[in-house]
Coordinates of C-alpha atoms and ligand atoms in Angstrom, one line a residue:
M1 CA -30.3 -1.2 4.7
T2 CA -27.1 -1.9 6.4
S3 CA -23.4 -3.0 5.2
Q4 CA -21.4 -6.0 6.3
F5 CA -17.8 -5.3 6.7
I6 CA -15.8 -7.9 7.0
P7 CA -12.4 -7.2 8.8
V8 CA -9.3 -7.8 6.7
E9 CA -6.3 -9.6 8.0
P10 CA -3.6 -7.2 9.8
F11 CA -1.6 -5.5 7.2
D12 CA 1.5 -3.0 6.9
Y13 CA 0.6 -0.5 4.3
V14 CA 3.6 1.6 3.6
V15 CA 2.5 4.8 1.5
F16 CA 5.7 6.6 -0.2
G17 CA 4.7 10.0 -0.7
G18 CA 2.7 9.8 2.7
T19 CA 2.7 13.5 3.3
G20 CA 1.8 14.6 -0.2
D21 CA -1.4 15.8 -1.7
L22 CA -3.0 12.0 -3.0
A23 CA -2.2 10.9 0.8
E24 CA -4.1 13.7 2.3
R25 CA -6.9 14.1 0.4
K26 CA -7.5 10.7 -0.5
L27 CA -5.8 7.8 0.9
I28 CA -5.7 8.8 4.4
P29 CA -9.4 9.5 4.4
A30 CA -10.3 6.5 2.9
L31 CA -8.0 4.1 5.5
Y32 CA -10.0 5.9 8.4
H33 CA -13.5 5.4 6.8
R34 CA -12.6 1.8 6.7
A35 CA -10.8 1.5 10.1
A36 CA -13.7 3.5 11.7
D37 CA -16.2 1.2 9.9
G38 CA -14.0 -1.8 12.3
Q39 CA -12.6 -3.4 8.9
V40 CA -9.2 -2.8 10.0
L41 CA -8.0 -4.7 12.9
P42 CA -5.7 -2.7 15.4
S43 CA -2.5 -4.5 14.8
S44 CA -2.5 -3.2 11.2
R45 CA 0.2 -0.2 10.6
I46 CA 0.1 2.4 8.1
I47 CA 3.2 3.7 7.6
G48 CA 4.0 7.2 5.8
A49 CA 7.3 6.8 4.4
A50 CA 8.7 10.3 2.7
R51 CA 12.0 12.5 2.4
A52 CA 10.7 15.2 4.8
E53 CA 12.5 14.3 8.3
M54 CA 9.0 14.0 10.5
S55 CA 8.3 12.5 13.7
T56 CA 5.6 9.8 13.9
E57 CA 3.7 12.1 16.5
A58 CA 4.0 14.9 13.6
F59 CA 3.0 12.3 11.0
R60 CA -0.2 11.7 13.0
E61 CA -1.0 15.2 13.5
F62 CA -0.5 16.0 9.5
A63 CA -3.3 12.8 9.2
R64 CA -5.5 14.2 12.0
Q65 CA -5.5 17.4 9.7
A66 CA -6.4 15.6 6.6
I67 CA -9.2 13.7 8.4
V68 CA -10.7 17.2 9.6
A69 CA -10.1 18.6 5.9
H70 CA -11.7 15.8 4.0
V71 CA -13.7 13.9 6.0
K72 CA -17.5 15.2 6.7
P73 CA -18.1 16.9 10.6
D74 CA -20.8 13.9 11.0
E75 CA -18.3 11.0 9.6
R76 CA -15.7 12.1 12.1
R77 CA -15.3 10.6 15.5
S78 CA -13.2 11.6 18.1
D79 CA -12.6 8.0 19.5
K80 CA -12.2 6.5 16.3
I81 CA -9.9 9.2 14.8
E82 CA -7.8 8.1 18.0
F83 CA -8.0 4.6 17.1
F84 CA -6.9 5.1 13.8
L85 CA -4.0 7.6 13.9
G86 CA -2.6 5.0 16.7
M87 CA -1.9 2.4 13.5
L88 CA 0.4 5.3 12.2
H89 CA 3.9 5.5 11.9
Y90 CA 6.5 7.4 10.1
V91 CA 10.0 6.8 8.6
S92 CA 12.0 9.7 6.9
V93 CA 13.3 7.9 3.6
D94 CA 15.1 8.8 0.6
A95 CA 14.8 6.8 -2.8
A96 CA 17.9 8.5 -4.2
S97 CA 20.0 7.3 -1.4
E98 CA 20.6 4.9 1.4
R99 CA 18.9 7.3 4.1
G100 CA 16.2 5.5 6.0
W101 CA 15.9 2.2 4.2
A102 CA 17.6 0.1 7.3
E103 CA 14.9 2.1 9.6
L104 CA 12.0 1.4 7.7
K105 CA 13.2 -2.4 6.9
A106 CA 13.9 -2.5 11.4
L107 CA 10.2 -1.0 11.4
L108 CA 8.8 -3.9 9.2
G109 CA 10.3 -6.5 11.2
E110 CA 9.3 -10.1 10.1
D111 CA 7.9 -11.0 7.1
D112 CA 4.6 -12.3 8.1
R113 CA 1.6 -10.4 7.2
V114 CA 0.5 -8.7 4.2
R115 CA 2.8 -6.0 2.8
A116 CA 1.5 -3.1 0.6
F117 CA 3.9 -0.7 -1.0
Y118 CA 1.9 2.4 -2.0
L119 CA 3.6 4.7 -4.7
A120 CA 2.0 7.7 -4.3
V121 CA 4.8 9.6 -5.8
G122 CA 6.0 11.0 -9.5
P123 CA 6.4 8.0 -12.0
T124 CA 10.1 9.0 -12.4
I125 CA 11.0 7.3 -8.9
F126 CA 9.2 4.4 -9.4
A127 CA 12.0 2.5 -10.5
E128 CA 14.2 3.3 -7.7
I129 CA 12.0 2.9 -5.1
A130 CA 11.4 -0.7 -6.3
A131 CA 15.1 -1.5 -6.8
R132 CA 15.7 -0.1 -3.2
L133 CA 12.6 -2.4 -1.6
G134 CA 14.3 -5.4 -3.5
A135 CA 18.0 -5.0 -2.5
C136 CA 16.6 -4.2 1.1
G137 CA 15.0 -7.6 0.9
L138 CA 11.7 -6.0 1.9
I139 CA 9.2 -8.0 -0.9
G140 CA 8.2 -11.2 0.1
A141 CA 5.6 -13.8 -1.0
D142 CA 2.8 -11.5 0.3
S143 CA 3.9 -7.8 -0.8
R144 CA 2.1 -5.5 -3.0
L145 CA 3.1 -2.9 -5.5
V146 CA 0.1 -0.3 -5.5
V147 CA 1.0 2.4 -8.5
E148 CA -1.4 5.1 -9.6
K149 CA -1.4 6.7 -13.2
P150 CA 0.2 8.1 -15.1
I151 CA 1.6 4.4 -16.1
G152 CA 4.0 6.1 -18.9
H153 CA 3.1 8.8 -21.2
D154 CA 3.3 6.7 -24.3
L155 CA 3.2 2.9 -25.1
A156 CA 7.2 3.0 -25.1
S157 CA 7.4 4.4 -21.7
A158 CA 4.8 2.6 -20.2
H159 CA 5.9 -0.8 -21.6
E160 CA 9.5 0.6 -19.9
L161 CA 7.8 1.3 -16.8
N162 CA 6.0 -2.1 -16.2
L163 CA 9.2 -3.8 -17.4
T164 CA 11.0 -2.4 -14.8
I165 CA 8.7 -2.7 -12.1
G166 CA 8.2 -6.3 -12.9
R167 CA 11.8 -7.2 -12.3
Y168 CA 10.9 -6.6 -8.6
F169 CA 7.3 -7.5 -8.4
G170 CA 5.0 -10.7 -9.6
E171 CA 2.1 -9.2 -12.0
N172 CA 0.2 -10.6 -9.6
Q173 CA 1.5 -8.6 -6.9
I174 CA 1.4 -5.1 -9.0
F175 CA -1.9 -3.1 -8.3
R176 CA -2.4 -0.3 -11.0
I177 CA -5.1 1.9 -10.0
D178 CA -7.5 3.2 -11.8
H179 CA -9.7 5.1 -9.2
Y180 CA -12.8 5.0 -11.7
L181 CA -13.2 1.3 -11.3
G182 CA -13.7 1.9 -7.5
K183 CA -16.5 4.0 -7.7
E184 CA -19.9 2.9 -6.8
T185 CA -21.8 3.2 -10.1
V186 CA -18.9 1.6 -12.0
Q187 CA -19.2 -1.7 -10.3
N188 CA -23.0 -1.7 -10.4
L189 CA -22.4 -1.9 -14.2
M190 CA -21.0 -5.1 -14.0
A191 CA -24.1 -6.0 -11.6
L192 CA -26.7 -4.4 -14.0
R193 CA -25.4 -6.2 -17.0
F194 CA -24.6 -9.8 -15.4
A195 CA -27.0 -9.9 -12.3
N196 CA -30.1 -9.5 -14.4
A197 CA -31.4 -11.2 -17.4
L198 CA -33.0 -8.1 -18.7
Y199 CA -30.3 -6.6 -20.4
E200 CA -28.0 -9.1 -21.5
P201 CA -30.0 -10.1 -24.8
I202 CA -30.3 -6.6 -26.2
W203 CA -26.9 -5.5 -25.2
N204 CA -25.8 -5.1 -28.9
S205 CA -26.0 -3.7 -32.3
A206 CA -29.6 -5.0 -32.6
H207 CA -30.9 -3.1 -30.1
I208 CA -28.3 -0.1 -29.2
D209 CA -28.1 2.7 -31.2
H210 CA -25.1 4.2 -29.8
V211 CA -23.2 4.8 -26.6
Q212 CA -22.2 7.8 -24.8
I213 CA -19.7 8.6 -22.1
T214 CA -19.0 11.8 -20.6
V215 CA -16.6 12.8 -18.0
A216 CA -17.2 16.6 -17.1
E217 CA -15.3 18.4 -14.6
T218 CA -15.6 22.0 -13.9
L219 CA -12.4 22.5 -12.5
G220 CA -9.4 24.0 -14.6
L221 CA -5.9 23.2 -14.2
E222 CA -5.5 23.7 -10.4
A223 CA -1.9 23.7 -9.5
R224 CA -0.9 21.2 -11.8
A225 CA 0.5 22.8 -15.0
G226 CA 3.6 20.9 -14.9
Y227 CA 1.9 17.6 -15.2
Y228 CA -1.5 18.4 -17.0
D229 CA 0.6 21.0 -20.0
R230 CA 2.5 17.7 -20.9
S231 CA -0.5 15.4 -20.9
G232 CA -3.8 16.8 -21.7
A233 CA -7.1 15.5 -21.7
I234 CA -6.3 12.4 -23.8
R235 CA -3.7 11.1 -21.6
D236 CA -4.8 12.1 -18.3
M237 CA -8.5 11.0 -18.7
V238 CA -9.3 9.1 -22.1
Q239 CA -6.5 6.8 -21.7
N240 CA -7.4 5.3 -18.4
H241 CA -10.8 6.3 -17.0
I242 CA -12.5 6.5 -20.2
L243 CA -11.6 3.2 -21.9
Q244 CA -12.0 1.4 -18.7
L245 CA -15.7 2.6 -18.6
L246 CA -16.1 1.9 -22.2
C247 CA -14.3 -1.7 -21.6
L248 CA -17.1 -2.4 -19.0
V249 CA -19.8 -1.4 -21.4
A250 CA -18.7 -3.4 -24.3
M251 CA -17.0 -6.4 -22.9
E252 CA -18.3 -9.9 -23.5
P253 CA -19.8 -11.7 -20.3
P254 CA -16.7 -12.8 -18.4
A255 CA -16.9 -16.7 -17.2
S256 CA -16.7 -14.8 -13.7
I257 CA -15.5 -12.1 -11.6
A258 CA -12.2 -13.2 -10.7
A259 CA -9.8 -10.7 -11.8
D260 CA -8.4 -12.2 -15.0
A261 CA -11.7 -13.4 -16.2
V262 CA -12.9 -9.7 -16.4
R263 CA -9.4 -8.6 -17.4
D264 CA -9.2 -10.8 -20.6
E265 CA -12.7 -9.5 -21.6
K266 CA -11.5 -6.0 -21.5
L267 CA -8.1 -6.6 -23.3
K268 CA -10.3 -7.7 -26.3
V269 CA -12.6 -4.5 -26.2
L270 CA -9.3 -2.2 -26.6
R271 CA -7.5 -5.0 -29.1
A272 CA -10.8 -4.5 -31.2
L273 CA -11.2 -0.4 -31.3
K274 CA -11.0 1.0 -34.9
P275 CA -7.7 2.6 -35.4
I276 CA -7.7 6.6 -35.7
D277 CA -4.9 7.7 -37.5
A278 CA -3.6 10.4 -39.8
S279 CA -7.0 9.5 -42.8
N280 CA -9.4 9.6 -40.2
V281 CA -8.5 11.8 -37.0
A282 CA -9.9 14.9 -38.2
D283 CA -13.3 13.5 -38.4
M284 CA -13.3 11.2 -35.4
T285 CA -11.7 13.8 -32.9
V286 CA -12.2 17.2 -31.6
R287 CA -9.8 18.6 -29.4
G288 CA -10.6 21.8 -27.3
Q289 CA -9.1 24.4 -24.9
Y290 CA -10.9 26.7 -22.2
G291 CA -11.0 30.3 -22.6
A292 CA -11.8 32.5 -19.9
G293 CA -15.4 32.4 -18.9
A294 CA -17.4 30.9 -15.6
A295 CA -16.9 27.9 -13.4
D296 CA -19.9 27.2 -10.4
G297 CA -20.9 30.5 -11.0
A298 CA -17.4 32.7 -10.7
A299 CA -15.5 34.3 -13.5
V300 CA -12.4 32.1 -14.4
P301 CA -9.3 32.9 -16.7
G302 CA -8.5 30.9 -19.6
Y303 CA -6.0 27.8 -19.7
L304 CA -3.4 30.0 -21.5
E305 CA -4.0 32.4 -18.9
E306 CA -2.9 30.1 -16.3
L307 CA 0.7 29.0 -17.6
A308 CA 3.6 31.1 -17.0
D309 CA 4.4 31.3 -20.6
G310 CA 0.7 31.6 -21.9
K311 CA 1.5 29.6 -24.7
S312 CA 0.3 25.7 -25.4
D313 CA -1.7 23.8 -27.7
T314 CA -2.6 21.1 -25.0
E315 CA -6.3 20.0 -25.0
T316 CA -8.4 20.7 -21.7
F317 CA -11.0 19.1 -23.8
V318 CA -11.4 16.1 -26.5
A319 CA -14.6 14.1 -27.6
I320 CA -13.8 10.7 -29.6
K321 CA -16.1 9.0 -32.0
A322 CA -14.6 5.3 -31.1
E323 CA -15.9 2.2 -32.8
V324 CA -15.2 -1.5 -31.2
E325 CA -14.9 -3.6 -34.3
N326 CA -16.5 -7.3 -33.4
W327 CA -19.9 -8.7 -34.2
R328 CA -21.5 -7.4 -30.9
W329 CA -20.6 -3.7 -31.5
A330 CA -20.4 -3.7 -35.4
G331 CA -21.8 0.1 -36.6
V332 CA -22.4 1.4 -33.0
P333 CA -20.7 4.8 -32.2
F334 CA -19.1 5.4 -28.8
Y335 CA -19.0 8.8 -28.4
L336 CA -16.6 9.6 -25.6
R337 CA -16.1 13.1 -24.4
T338 CA -14.4 15.0 -21.4
G339 CA -13.0 17.7 -20.3
K340 CA -12.0 20.8 -17.6
R341 CA -14.3 23.9 -17.0
L342 CA -17.2 22.3 -18.9
A343 CA -20.9 23.6 -17.8
Q344 CA -21.4 20.6 -14.7
R345 CA -19.5 18.1 -13.2
V346 CA -20.9 15.5 -14.7
S347 CA -20.0 11.7 -15.2
E348 CA -22.3 9.6 -17.4
I349 CA -22.5 6.4 -19.2
I350 CA -25.9 6.8 -21.9
I351 CA -26.8 3.6 -23.4
Q352 CA -29.2 4.5 -26.4
F353 CA -31.4 2.0 -27.6
K354 CA -33.0 1.5 -31.1
P355 CA -36.5 3.0 -31.7
V356 CA -39.6 0.8 -31.8
P357 CA -39.5 -0.7 -35.3
H358 CA -43.2 0.4 -36.1
S359 CA -45.6 3.0 -33.9
I360 CA -48.9 1.8 -33.3
F361 CA -49.8 5.2 -32.4
G362 CA -51.3 7.7 -34.1
P363 CA -49.8 11.5 -34.6
E364 CA -51.9 12.6 -31.6
A365 CA -49.7 10.1 -29.2
G366 CA -46.8 12.5 -29.9
R367 CA -43.1 11.8 -30.7
L368 CA -42.3 8.2 -29.5
I369 CA -38.8 8.3 -28.0
A370 CA -36.7 5.6 -28.0
N371 CA -35.2 4.1 -24.6
R372 CA -32.3 5.4 -22.8
L373 CA -30.5 3.7 -19.9
V374 CA -28.4 6.6 -18.1
L375 CA -25.8 5.1 -15.4
R376 CA -24.6 8.5 -13.4
L377 CA -21.5 7.8 -11.6
Q378 CA -21.2 11.2 -10.0
P379 CA -22.6 13.6 -8.5
D380 CA -25.9 11.7 -7.0
E381 CA -24.8 8.3 -8.7
A382 CA -28.1 7.0 -10.1
V383 CA -29.5 4.5 -12.4
G384 CA -32.2 6.0 -14.6
Q385 CA -34.1 3.6 -17.5
M386 CA -36.0 6.4 -19.9
I387 CA -39.5 4.5 -21.1
M388 CA -42.7 5.8 -22.9
I389 CA -45.5 5.4 -20.9
K390 CA -49.2 6.7 -21.3
D391 CA -49.8 10.1 -20.1
P392 CA -52.1 9.3 -17.1
G393 CA -55.8 10.6 -17.2
P394 CA -58.5 10.9 -19.8
G395 CA -58.3 12.5 -23.3
G396 CA -57.1 9.8 -25.7
M397 CA -53.5 8.0 -25.7
R398 CA -50.7 10.5 -25.4
L399 CA -47.3 9.2 -24.9
R400 CA -44.7 10.5 -22.8
Q401 CA -41.3 9.8 -21.3
V402 CA -40.6 8.9 -18.0
A403 CA -37.6 7.7 -15.9
L404 CA -37.8 4.4 -13.8
D405 CA -34.7 6.2 -11.3
M406 CA -32.8 4.5 -8.9
S407 CA -30.9 7.1 -7.1
F408 CA -28.5 5.6 -4.3
A409 CA -28.9 8.5 -1.9
D410 CA -32.7 7.7 -1.7
S411 CA -32.8 4.1 -2.2
F412 CA -30.0 3.4 0.4
A413 CA -29.4 4.4 3.7
V414 CA -25.6 3.8 3.6
R415 CA -22.3 6.5 2.9
A416 CA -21.4 6.5 -0.6
P417 CA -17.9 5.3 0.1
D418 CA -14.9 6.9 -1.8
A419 CA -13.5 4.9 -4.6
Y420 CA -10.1 4.4 -2.6
E421 CA -12.0 2.7 0.3
R422 CA -12.9 -0.2 -2.1
L423 CA -9.6 -0.2 -3.9
L424 CA -7.2 0.2 -0.8
L425 CA -8.6 -2.8 0.8
D426 CA -8.5 -4.9 -2.5
V427 CA -5.1 -4.7 -2.7
I428 CA -4.8 -6.3 1.1
R429 CA -7.1 -8.9 0.0
G430 CA -5.1 -9.9 -2.9
N431 CA -8.2 -9.2 -5.2
Q432 CA -7.2 -7.6 -8.8
T433 CA -10.9 -7.1 -10.6
L434 CA -10.5 -3.5 -10.4
F435 CA -7.1 -3.4 -11.3
M436 CA -5.6 -2.7 -14.5
R437 CA -3.0 -5.4 -15.7
R438 CA -0.3 -4.7 -17.6
D439 CA -1.3 -5.9 -21.0
E440 CA -4.5 -3.7 -20.8
V441 CA -2.3 -0.3 -19.9
E442 CA -0.2 -1.3 -23.1
A443 CA -3.2 -1.8 -25.5
A444 CA -4.7 1.4 -24.3
W445 CA -1.8 3.4 -25.3
R446 CA -1.7 1.3 -28.6
W447 CA -4.8 2.9 -29.7
I448 CA -4.2 6.6 -27.8
D449 CA -0.7 7.0 -29.5
P450 CA -1.8 7.0 -33.2
I451 CA -4.5 9.5 -32.3
I452 CA -1.7 11.3 -30.6
S453 CA 0.7 11.1 -33.4
A454 CA -2.0 12.1 -36.2
W455 CA -2.9 15.5 -34.2
R456 CA 0.6 16.4 -34.6
E457 CA 1.2 15.0 -38.3
T458 CA -2.2 16.6 -39.6
G459 CA -1.5 20.2 -37.6
L460 CA -5.0 19.4 -35.8
K461 CA -5.3 22.1 -33.1
C462 CA -7.6 23.0 -30.0
R463 CA -10.6 24.9 -30.9
K464 CA -11.2 27.2 -28.1
Y465 CA -14.4 27.0 -25.9
T466 CA -15.3 29.4 -23.1
A467 CA -15.2 28.2 -19.5
G468 CA -18.8 27.2 -18.4
T469 CA -20.0 25.5 -21.8
W470 CA -20.2 21.9 -23.2
G471 CA -16.8 22.7 -25.0
P472 CA -16.3 23.7 -28.6
S473 CA -19.1 23.2 -31.1
A474 CA -17.4 21.0 -33.6
A475 CA -17.8 18.3 -30.6
I476 CA -21.7 18.9 -31.0
A477 CA -21.6 18.4 -34.5
L478 CA -19.4 15.2 -34.5
V479 CA -22.7 13.7 -32.7
E480 CA -25.2 16.1 -34.9
R481 CA -23.5 14.5 -38.3
D482 CA -24.6 11.1 -37.4
G483 CA -28.2 12.8 -36.5
R484 CA -27.3 12.3 -32.8
T485 CA -27.2 14.5 -30.0
W486 CA -25.4 14.9 -26.6
H487 CA -27.5 13.5 -23.7
E488 CA -27.5 17.0 -21.9
E489 CA -29.2 18.8 -24.6
E490 CA -31.8 16.1 -25.4
A491 CA -32.6 16.5 -21.8
G492 CA -32.7 20.1 -21.9
D493 CA -30.3 20.7 -18.6
Ligands
LIG501 C1 -7.6 12.3 -12.3 C2 -7.1 13.2 -13.1 O1 -7.4 10.8 -12.8 O2 -9.1 12.3 -12.4 C3 -7.9 14.7 -13.0 O3 -5.9 13.1 -13.2 C4 -9.3 14.4 -12.8 O4 -7.4 15.3 -14.1 C5 -9.7 13.3 -11.8 O5 -9.6 16.0 -12.4 C6 -11.0 13.2 -11.7 O6 -11.4 12.5 -11.1 P1 -12.9 12.2 -10.3 O7 -13.0 11.1 -9.3 O8 -13.0 13.8 -9.4 O9 -14.0 12.0 -11.3

């Protein structure tokens, strides 16, 4: 199977923080791939903008190194790399002063094409950059602003940030990235639900017992203590990625794939989440922090040992029993879980269907296991539908569970694109379906803030877990209390 790549119109991408970590690991490799596939026309420009003094030549060298480090050897072709590097430019710009802005304006020239300003910088300078872009007359009708999480630290700061960027850019020009929405399997969730007649009639509390969403990492703190220790797993992962996944599972069918049709439905889900506060936080949430243990086969230190002062009650793991209070989902728990230094790097959405109402088979048939749909986001993207079949061969009616498995790597001879590839070009196309609208971000904080306050009020501390396990035992109890189990235990991984 081959993919069709339709070139996008020529654009200028200005990447503030163009020499930073995100640009190096994600943005440059993603743009290289799109250019190598012929989707970016040669007159397009990618302009690195950062404080450092650097020539365009040096920036191209930086990009070449980024490609060597982050693109697989068999996907690097020297002619394509040269073609891509030819589109790169660099301007030294200081958000806090006048320095460099006139040069940027001169380089951009006429406002006759799509211009995207990507803020791959800390949120503290979003406002300054937006204001300077406005003051220099660089924002036209075809300009777009791309911002990354964290969009605020709580509802108040998110509101403030949205207000500030909204002074210079219209909401239809603002692209808030949640890179999980660019992942192939996440988009597949929409295809599965709305391009097949099979699931939608049973996608409700009459047929679904519960949903599990797990985003497990083996990574630890890395070099991000400054950011992470102030955020914790709930702000870093749940407020954005996990709630977005929950919305796509739980939303009503939108009338179309148009951005606002989809985002209106996601917003309704966020607004229907049952509040968690001091009265129920201890029953509905578990916080954890990893201690020393193992990750990917090597011994690793505990979270506190990685911090300079060795003190913190920041959670590196969180499990939440969420409920969507509406007709479709009444009584169906959504068990959410994410953590660092867990047993395995795996992100999965599990839809657990209810058991058959009555078994016609005798005890010799074995246990009837209820159907389960497994959407594996990473690694090895796959969709698996677990069903019961008759064990082949003579010897009576014995039943067993098998997976109708669709692995993307096996089924399609295409490279699995990184989420950023899709998202970066959607910005140019002006397609906001896979980006978060302002009210969505704020609605997510409106649900998250009371949980964090309730932790503080009730003094709910982190429980320790050993690095390389599935988190604190309380997280297992959270699900077992309801007579259920996390997927990996059932699957015996
Ligand atoms: C980021 C978080 O948004 O997502 C990181 O800040 C996390 O802490 C990362 O590691 C996970 O992304 P992915 O695509 O590797 O699952």
